Tab-separated table of C-alpha atoms in Angstrom:
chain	number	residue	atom	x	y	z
R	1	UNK	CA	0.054	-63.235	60.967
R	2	UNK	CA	-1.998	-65.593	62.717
R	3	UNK	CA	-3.501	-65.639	66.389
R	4	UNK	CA	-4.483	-68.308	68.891
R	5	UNK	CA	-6.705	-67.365	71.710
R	6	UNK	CA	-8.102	-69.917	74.141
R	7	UNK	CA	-9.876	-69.017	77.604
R	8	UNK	CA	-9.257	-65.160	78.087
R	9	UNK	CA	-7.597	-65.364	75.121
R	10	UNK	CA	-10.594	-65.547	73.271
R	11	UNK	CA	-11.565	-62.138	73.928
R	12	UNK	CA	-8.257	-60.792	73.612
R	13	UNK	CA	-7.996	-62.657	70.493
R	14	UNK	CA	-11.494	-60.968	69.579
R	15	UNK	CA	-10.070	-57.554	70.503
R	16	UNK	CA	-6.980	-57.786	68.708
R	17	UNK	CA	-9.000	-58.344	65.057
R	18	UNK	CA	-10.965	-55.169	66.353
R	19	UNK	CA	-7.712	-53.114	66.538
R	20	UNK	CA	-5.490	-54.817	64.149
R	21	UNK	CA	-5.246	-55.162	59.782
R	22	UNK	CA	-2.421	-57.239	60.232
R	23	UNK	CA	-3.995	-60.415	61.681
R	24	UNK	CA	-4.472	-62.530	58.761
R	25	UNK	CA	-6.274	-65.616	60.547
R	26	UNK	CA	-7.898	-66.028	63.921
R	27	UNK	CA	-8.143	-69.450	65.843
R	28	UNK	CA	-10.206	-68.567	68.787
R	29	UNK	CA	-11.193	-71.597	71.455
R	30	UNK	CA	-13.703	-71.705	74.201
R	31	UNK	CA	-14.819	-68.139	74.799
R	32	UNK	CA	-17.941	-66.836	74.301
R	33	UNK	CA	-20.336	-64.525	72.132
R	34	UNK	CA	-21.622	-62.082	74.382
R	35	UNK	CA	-20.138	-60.487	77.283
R	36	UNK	CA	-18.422	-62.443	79.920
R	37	UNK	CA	-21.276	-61.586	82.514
R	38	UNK	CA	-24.114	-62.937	79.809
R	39	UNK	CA	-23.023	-66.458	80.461
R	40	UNK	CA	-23.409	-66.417	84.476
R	41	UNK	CA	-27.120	-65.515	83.831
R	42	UNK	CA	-26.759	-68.000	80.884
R	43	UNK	CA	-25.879	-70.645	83.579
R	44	UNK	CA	-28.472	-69.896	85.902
R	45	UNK	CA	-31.058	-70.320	83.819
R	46	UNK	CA	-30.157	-73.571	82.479
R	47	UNK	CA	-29.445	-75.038	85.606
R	48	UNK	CA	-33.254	-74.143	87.180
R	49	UNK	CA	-34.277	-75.347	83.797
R	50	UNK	CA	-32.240	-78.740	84.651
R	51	UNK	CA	-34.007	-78.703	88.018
R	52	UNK	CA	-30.473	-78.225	89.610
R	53	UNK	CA	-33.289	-75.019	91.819
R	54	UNK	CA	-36.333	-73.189	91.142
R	55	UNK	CA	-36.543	-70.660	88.440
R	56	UNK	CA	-37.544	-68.423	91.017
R	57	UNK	CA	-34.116	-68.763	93.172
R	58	UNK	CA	-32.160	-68.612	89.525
R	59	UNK	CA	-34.154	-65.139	89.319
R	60	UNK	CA	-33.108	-64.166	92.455
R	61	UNK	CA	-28.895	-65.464	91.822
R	62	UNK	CA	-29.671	-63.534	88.368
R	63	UNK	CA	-30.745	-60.484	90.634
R	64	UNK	CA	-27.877	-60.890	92.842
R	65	UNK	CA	-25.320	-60.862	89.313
R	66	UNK	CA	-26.664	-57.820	88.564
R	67	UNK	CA	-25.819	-56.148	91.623
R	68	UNK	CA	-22.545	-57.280	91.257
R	69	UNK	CA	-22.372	-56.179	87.318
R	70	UNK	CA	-24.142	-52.482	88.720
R	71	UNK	CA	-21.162	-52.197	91.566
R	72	UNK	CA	-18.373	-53.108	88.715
R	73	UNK	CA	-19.592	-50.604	86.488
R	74	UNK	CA	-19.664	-47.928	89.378
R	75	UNK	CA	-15.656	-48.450	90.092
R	76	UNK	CA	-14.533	-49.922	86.603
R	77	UNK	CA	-10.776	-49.322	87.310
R	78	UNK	CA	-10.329	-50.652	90.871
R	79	UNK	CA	-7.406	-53.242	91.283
R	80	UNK	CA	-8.452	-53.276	94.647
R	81	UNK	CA	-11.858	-54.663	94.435
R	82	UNK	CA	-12.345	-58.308	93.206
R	83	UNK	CA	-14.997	-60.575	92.101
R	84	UNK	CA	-15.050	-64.171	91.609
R	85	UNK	CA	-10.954	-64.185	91.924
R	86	UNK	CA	-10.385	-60.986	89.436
R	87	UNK	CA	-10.318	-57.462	89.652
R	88	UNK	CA	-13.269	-55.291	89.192
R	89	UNK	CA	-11.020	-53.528	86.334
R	90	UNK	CA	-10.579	-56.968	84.448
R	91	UNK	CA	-13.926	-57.678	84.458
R	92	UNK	CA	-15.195	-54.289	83.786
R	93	UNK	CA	-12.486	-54.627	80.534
R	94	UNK	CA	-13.561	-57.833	79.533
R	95	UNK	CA	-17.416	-57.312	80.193
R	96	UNK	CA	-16.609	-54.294	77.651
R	97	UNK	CA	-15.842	-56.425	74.707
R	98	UNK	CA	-18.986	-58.334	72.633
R	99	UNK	CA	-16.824	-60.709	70.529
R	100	UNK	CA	-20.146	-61.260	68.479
R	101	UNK	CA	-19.741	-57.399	67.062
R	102	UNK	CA	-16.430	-57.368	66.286
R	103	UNK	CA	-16.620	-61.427	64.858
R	104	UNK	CA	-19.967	-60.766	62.923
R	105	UNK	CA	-18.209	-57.841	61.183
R	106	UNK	CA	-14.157	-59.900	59.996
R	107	UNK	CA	-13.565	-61.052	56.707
R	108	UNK	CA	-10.562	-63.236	57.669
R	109	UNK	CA	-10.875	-66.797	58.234
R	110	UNK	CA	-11.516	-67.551	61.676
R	111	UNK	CA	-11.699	-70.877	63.342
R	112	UNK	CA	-14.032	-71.136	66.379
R	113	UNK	CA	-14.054	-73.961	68.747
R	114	UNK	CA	-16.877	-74.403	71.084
R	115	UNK	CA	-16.905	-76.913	73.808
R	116	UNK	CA	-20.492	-77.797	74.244
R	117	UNK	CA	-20.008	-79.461	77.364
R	118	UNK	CA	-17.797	-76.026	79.026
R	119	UNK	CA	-19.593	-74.616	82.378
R	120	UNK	CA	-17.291	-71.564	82.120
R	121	UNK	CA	-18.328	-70.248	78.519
R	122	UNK	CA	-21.183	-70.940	77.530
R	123	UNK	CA	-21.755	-72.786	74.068
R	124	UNK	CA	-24.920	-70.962	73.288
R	125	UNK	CA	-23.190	-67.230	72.370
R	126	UNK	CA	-21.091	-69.470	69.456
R	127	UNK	CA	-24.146	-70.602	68.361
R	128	UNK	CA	-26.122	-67.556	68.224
R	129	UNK	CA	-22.825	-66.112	66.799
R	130	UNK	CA	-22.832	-68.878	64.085
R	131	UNK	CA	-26.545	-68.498	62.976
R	132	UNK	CA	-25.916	-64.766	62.547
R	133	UNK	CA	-23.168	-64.899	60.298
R	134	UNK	CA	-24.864	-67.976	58.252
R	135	UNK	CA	-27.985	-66.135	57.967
R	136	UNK	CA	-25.595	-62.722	56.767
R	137	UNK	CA	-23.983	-65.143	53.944
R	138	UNK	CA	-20.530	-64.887	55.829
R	139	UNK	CA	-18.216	-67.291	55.216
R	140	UNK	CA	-14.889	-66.579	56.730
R	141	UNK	CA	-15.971	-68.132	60.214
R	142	UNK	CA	-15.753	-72.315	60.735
R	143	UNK	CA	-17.264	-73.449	63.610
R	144	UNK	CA	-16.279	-76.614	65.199
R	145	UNK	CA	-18.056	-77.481	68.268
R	146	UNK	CA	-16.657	-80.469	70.244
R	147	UNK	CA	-18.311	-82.245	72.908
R	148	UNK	CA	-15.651	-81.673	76.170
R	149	UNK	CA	-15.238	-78.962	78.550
R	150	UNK	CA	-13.552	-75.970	79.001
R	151	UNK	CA	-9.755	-77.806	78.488
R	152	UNK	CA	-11.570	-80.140	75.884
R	153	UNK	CA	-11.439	-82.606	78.351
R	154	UNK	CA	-14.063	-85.779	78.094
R	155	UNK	CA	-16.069	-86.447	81.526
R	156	UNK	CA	-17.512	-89.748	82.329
R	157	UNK	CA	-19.371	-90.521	84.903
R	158	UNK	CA	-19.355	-94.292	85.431
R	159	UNK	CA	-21.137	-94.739	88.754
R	160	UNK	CA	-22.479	-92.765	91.651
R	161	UNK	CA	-19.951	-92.290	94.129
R	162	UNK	CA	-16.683	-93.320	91.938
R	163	UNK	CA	-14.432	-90.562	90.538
R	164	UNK	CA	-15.381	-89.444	87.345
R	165	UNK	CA	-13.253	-91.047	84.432
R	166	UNK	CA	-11.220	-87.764	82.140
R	167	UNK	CA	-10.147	-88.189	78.755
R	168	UNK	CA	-8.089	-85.110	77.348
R	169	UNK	CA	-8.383	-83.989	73.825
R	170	UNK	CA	-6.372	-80.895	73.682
R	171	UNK	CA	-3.787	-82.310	71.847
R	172	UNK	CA	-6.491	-83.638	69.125
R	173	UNK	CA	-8.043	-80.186	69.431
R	174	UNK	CA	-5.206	-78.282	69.096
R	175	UNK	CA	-4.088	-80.584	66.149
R	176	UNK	CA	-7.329	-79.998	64.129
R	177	UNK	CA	-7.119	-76.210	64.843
R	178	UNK	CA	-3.202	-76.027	62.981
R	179	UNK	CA	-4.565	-78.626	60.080
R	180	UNK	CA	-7.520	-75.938	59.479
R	181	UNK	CA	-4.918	-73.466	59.465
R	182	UNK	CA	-2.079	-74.963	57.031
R	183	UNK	CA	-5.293	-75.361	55.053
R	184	UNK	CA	-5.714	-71.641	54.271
């Protein structure tokens, strides 16, 4: 039995090899390491590092997050309060799950795909992920990082002011992920 998890998925994905001994390979795209609330600060801190503001207003956005994190943890069920477009109980679930612990720990073959160019999951959990289980001797996890965003698409920006041109890869993506997994 295999599993495909992209976006969300990824942590479902992540959740289901916690739970489950009949998964027998794992493709998991675009998700992240660490919690789902790791990669806002994650993204505030590169951007102040990329001048986009002042590391002291990314402390103070960083500050702000953890209000946020502090209120969802005080009403972790509540389908009635939301945050950035979800409900305080889906992020309190999803904040919940590390996918590092439970990926650090499989011994099926999982495929990860890491956009390095995403702004919604950050690249750098995979990676920590990834040294981690090479430094462990693990070998059931592949890595493939690609260089798109979050729907492996390819942004170009060819001049200030003109639309940026998009090349989609999903399909190529997508393909490489199945050829990986005939492979097994």
């Amino acid at each position: 039995i295999s599993i495909l998890g992209f976006s969300e998925g990824f942590q479902v994905g992540t959740a289901l090899l916690a739970r489950s001994k009949l998964v027998t390979h794992a493709v998991l795209m675009v998700g992240n390491g660490f919690t789902q609330f790791f990669d806002f600060i994650i993204q505030n801190r590169q951007e102040a590092i990329c001048g986009k503001f002042t590391h002291q207003e990314a402390q103070i956005r960083i500050d702000s997050l953890h209000k946020v994190f502090r209120e969802i943890r005080a009403d972790p069920t509540s389908t009635e309060k939301h945050w950035f477009g979800h409900t305080y109980l889906r992020w309190s679930s999803f904040a919940s799950l590390e996918p590092f612990k439970i990926l650090s720990r499989v011994k099926i073959p999982v495929y990860l795909v890491a956009a390095t160019a995403d702004e919604n999951t950050s690249v750098l959990g995979l990676d920590y992920l990834r040294l981690k289980t090479e430094l462990a001797g693990q070998t059931s996890i592949r890595f493939h990082p690609v260089p798109y965003d979050h729907g492996f698409n390819e942004v170009k920006y060819i001049s200030e002011g003109k639309p940026p041109e998009i090349t989609q890869h999903m399909e190529e993506v997508m393909q490489d992920a199945i050829d990986w997994l005939i492979a097994q």
